[in-house]
Tab-separated table of C-alpha atoms in Angstrom:
chain	number	residue	atom	x	y	z
A	1	MET	CA	117.481	109.341	40.374
A	2	GLU	CA	116.015	106.132	41.766
A	3	LEU	CA	113.317	104.737	39.489
A	4	THR	CA	110.984	102.040	40.877
A	5	LEU	CA	107.818	100.208	39.916
A	6	ILE	CA	105.111	99.315	42.408
A	7	ARG	CA	101.902	97.420	41.850
A	8	GLY	CA	99.275	99.070	43.982
A	9	ASP	CA	97.120	102.082	44.738
A	10	ILE	CA	98.678	105.493	44.078
A	11	THR	CA	96.507	107.089	46.769
A	12	GLU	CA	98.391	105.076	49.415
A	13	GLN	CA	101.874	106.245	48.439
A	14	GLN	CA	103.873	108.110	51.076
A	15	VAL	CA	105.774	110.440	48.776
A	16	ASP	CA	106.130	114.200	48.515
A	17	ALA	CA	103.927	114.404	45.410
A	18	ILE	CA	101.394	112.167	43.707
A	19	VAL	CA	100.734	112.805	40.019
A	20	ASN	CA	97.076	112.836	39.055
A	21	ALA	CA	96.054	111.795	35.555
A	22	ALA	CA	93.485	114.601	35.489
A	23	ASN	CA	91.060	115.812	32.879
A	24	SER	CA	91.359	119.386	31.653
A	25	SER	CA	88.459	120.596	33.814
A	26	LEU	CA	90.382	119.699	37.011
A	27	MET	CA	87.009	118.861	38.544
A	28	GLY	CA	87.578	115.164	39.170
A	29	GLY	CA	86.482	112.251	37.061
A	30	GLY	CA	86.957	108.510	36.824
A	31	GLY	CA	89.959	106.249	37.240
A	32	VAL	CA	93.018	107.682	38.993
A	33	ASP	CA	91.512	111.183	38.976
A	34	GLY	CA	88.362	110.092	40.783
A	35	ALA	CA	90.299	107.989	43.298
A	36	ILE	CA	92.594	110.913	44.175
A	37	HIS	CA	89.678	113.329	44.609
A	38	ARG	CA	87.692	110.819	46.718
A	39	ARG	CA	90.555	109.855	49.012
A	40	GLY	CA	92.074	113.345	49.179
A	41	GLY	CA	88.814	114.969	50.167
A	42	PRO	CA	86.814	117.970	48.984
A	43	GLU	CA	89.655	120.391	49.679
A	44	ILE	CA	91.425	119.233	46.502
A	45	LEU	CA	88.342	120.083	44.465
A	46	GLN	CA	88.146	123.480	46.186
A	47	GLU	CA	91.750	124.226	45.190
A	48	CYS	CA	91.050	123.067	41.641
A	49	ARG	CA	88.044	125.407	41.501
A	50	ARG	CA	90.314	128.293	42.515
A	51	LEU	CA	92.736	127.356	39.717
A	52	ARG	CA	89.831	127.292	37.245
A	53	ALA	CA	88.663	130.694	38.480
A	54	GLY	CA	92.160	132.072	37.879
A	55	GLN	CA	94.788	131.298	35.275
A	56	TYR	CA	93.172	128.026	34.112
A	57	GLY	CA	89.716	129.384	33.305
A	58	GLY	CA	89.683	127.441	30.055
A	59	GLY	CA	91.001	124.284	31.720
A	60	LEU	CA	94.480	122.843	32.081
A	61	PRO	CA	96.019	122.231	28.631
A	62	THR	CA	97.099	118.727	27.642
A	63	GLY	CA	100.711	118.048	28.593
A	64	ARG	CA	100.845	120.738	31.280
A	65	ALA	CA	100.893	120.322	35.060
A	66	VAL	CA	99.793	122.260	38.138
A	67	ALA	CA	99.859	121.431	41.868
A	68	THR	CA	97.458	121.514	44.772
A	69	THR	CA	97.927	120.291	48.320
A	70	ALA	CA	97.155	116.619	48.886
A	71	CYS	CA	94.820	117.211	51.841
A	72	ARG	CA	93.915	113.774	53.244
A	73	LEU	CA	96.362	111.781	51.098
A	74	PRO	CA	99.653	110.580	52.636
A	75	ALA	CA	101.550	112.892	50.222
A	76	ARG	CA	102.160	116.637	50.556
A	77	TRP	CA	101.013	117.652	47.075
A	78	VAL	CA	99.022	116.453	44.103
A	79	ILE	CA	100.415	117.385	40.711
A	80	HIS	CA	97.589	117.378	38.188
A	81	THR	CA	98.509	116.716	34.545
A	82	VAL	CA	96.295	116.175	31.523
A	83	GLY	CA	97.343	113.286	29.336
A	84	PRO	CA	96.526	113.115	25.648
A	85	VAL	CA	93.828	110.899	24.199
A	86	TYR	CA	95.479	108.204	22.072
A	87	SER	CA	95.147	108.617	18.312
A	88	ARG	CA	96.141	106.152	15.587
A	89	SER	CA	96.194	108.950	13.005
A	90	GLU	CA	98.240	111.540	14.937
A	91	ASP	CA	101.480	111.104	16.897
A	92	ARG	CA	100.729	112.634	20.278
A	93	SER	CA	103.681	111.041	22.109
A	94	GLU	CA	105.321	114.444	22.741
A	95	LEU	CA	102.268	115.473	24.756
A	96	LEU	CA	102.452	112.290	26.828
A	97	ALA	CA	106.168	112.832	27.452
A	98	SER	CA	105.407	116.445	28.385
A	99	CYS	CA	103.042	115.278	31.144
A	100	HIS	CA	105.977	113.601	32.863
A	101	VAL	CA	108.525	116.352	32.271
A	102	GLU	CA	106.110	119.103	33.328
A	103	SER	CA	105.104	117.153	36.438
A	104	LEU	CA	108.767	116.855	37.417
A	105	ARG	CA	109.266	120.583	36.728
A	106	VAL	CA	106.384	121.383	39.109
A	107	ALA	CA	107.816	118.914	41.644
A	108	ASP	CA	111.132	120.781	41.480
A	109	GLU	CA	109.348	124.096	42.070
A	110	LEU	CA	107.696	122.576	45.147
A	111	GLY	CA	110.949	121.088	46.441
A	112	ALA	CA	109.608	117.531	46.182
A	113	ALA	CA	112.209	114.792	46.452
A	114	SER	CA	109.864	111.868	45.716
A	115	VAL	CA	107.091	111.600	43.120
A	116	ALA	CA	104.622	108.818	42.296
A	117	PHE	CA	103.198	108.575	38.766
A	118	PRO	CA	100.307	106.493	37.469
A	119	ALA	CA	100.259	105.099	33.909
A	120	ILE	CA	99.014	108.354	32.349
A	121	SER	CA	96.556	108.105	29.425
A	122	THR	CA	96.322	104.291	29.531
A	123	GLY	CA	92.800	104.110	30.938
A	124	LEU	CA	89.867	105.931	29.376
A	125	TYR	CA	92.224	107.832	27.048
A	126	GLY	CA	93.118	104.547	25.348
A	127	TRP	CA	96.904	104.741	25.076
A	128	PRO	CA	98.446	101.256	24.630
A	129	VAL	CA	100.195	100.548	27.911
A	130	ASP	CA	103.411	99.186	26.383
A	131	ASP	CA	103.887	102.353	24.318
A	132	ALA	CA	102.909	104.600	27.237
A	133	ALA	CA	105.461	102.822	29.438
A	134	ARG	CA	108.265	103.421	26.938
A	135	ILE	CA	107.357	107.099	26.527
A	136	ALA	CA	106.969	107.683	30.283
A	137	LEU	CA	110.216	105.983	31.273
A	138	ASP	CA	112.213	107.687	28.496
A	139	ALA	CA	110.803	111.099	29.461
A	140	VAL	CA	111.559	110.651	33.168
A	141	ARG	CA	115.072	109.348	32.510
A	142	ALA	CA	115.854	112.315	30.227
A	143	ALA	CA	114.285	114.983	32.465
A	144	ASP	CA	116.497	117.606	34.083
A	145	THR	CA	115.179	117.320	37.628
A	146	SER	CA	116.244	117.400	41.269
A	147	VAL	CA	113.668	114.733	42.190
A	148	ARG	CA	115.537	111.860	43.777
A	149	GLU	CA	112.886	109.123	43.641
A	150	VAL	CA	110.296	108.439	40.956
A	151	ARG	CA	107.808	105.629	41.469
A	152	PHE	CA	105.451	104.348	38.840
A	153	VAL	CA	102.484	102.970	40.748
A	154	LEU	CA	100.615	100.554	38.515
A	155	PHE	CA	97.186	99.314	39.400
A	156	ASP	CA	97.131	96.002	37.536
A	157	ALA	CA	99.462	93.191	36.514
A	158	ALA	CA	99.358	94.037	32.793
A	159	ALA	CA	100.511	97.622	33.354
A	160	TYR	CA	103.201	96.475	35.775
A	161	ALA	CA	104.492	93.929	33.243
A	162	ALA	CA	104.575	96.525	30.457
A	163	PHE	CA	106.552	98.991	32.576
A	164	GLU	CA	108.837	96.247	33.859
A	165	ALA	CA	109.649	95.178	30.291
A	166	CYS	CA	110.661	98.772	29.450
A	167	LEU	CA	112.624	99.351	32.639
């Protein structure tokens, strides 16, 4: 698998699937989630509402992933995953790793060859970016996947530097 880092906007990536750092409601929010919903258009929210009306009535559990179409984004699909909130008193790194592995599992089910990830849980959820980078890269490297290209699309210089140091 080809593993690359890009500093930029994940909503501009021309890949098969963009990973959304979603909240469990799947109804949009701030940060990456809000940007994907705004740029992708209301159809993404409509698909998320259908998911909530069906098997995810209680919300998408942390560490799991589910896909919708990407609508107006330059990708084919959006893979929504719920990252864990960082905790100093509880090791939640397995949940963060699961976000990446589960997203790649969903990508495989879709037949996606290229996937773009943001720095999951490093924004409002407070995960230290250097630790999140290590967990994310280790999880992707160890994943049993047919995805040929994984991009980490990092919005700012600090996140890019943290991922670069781990790569």
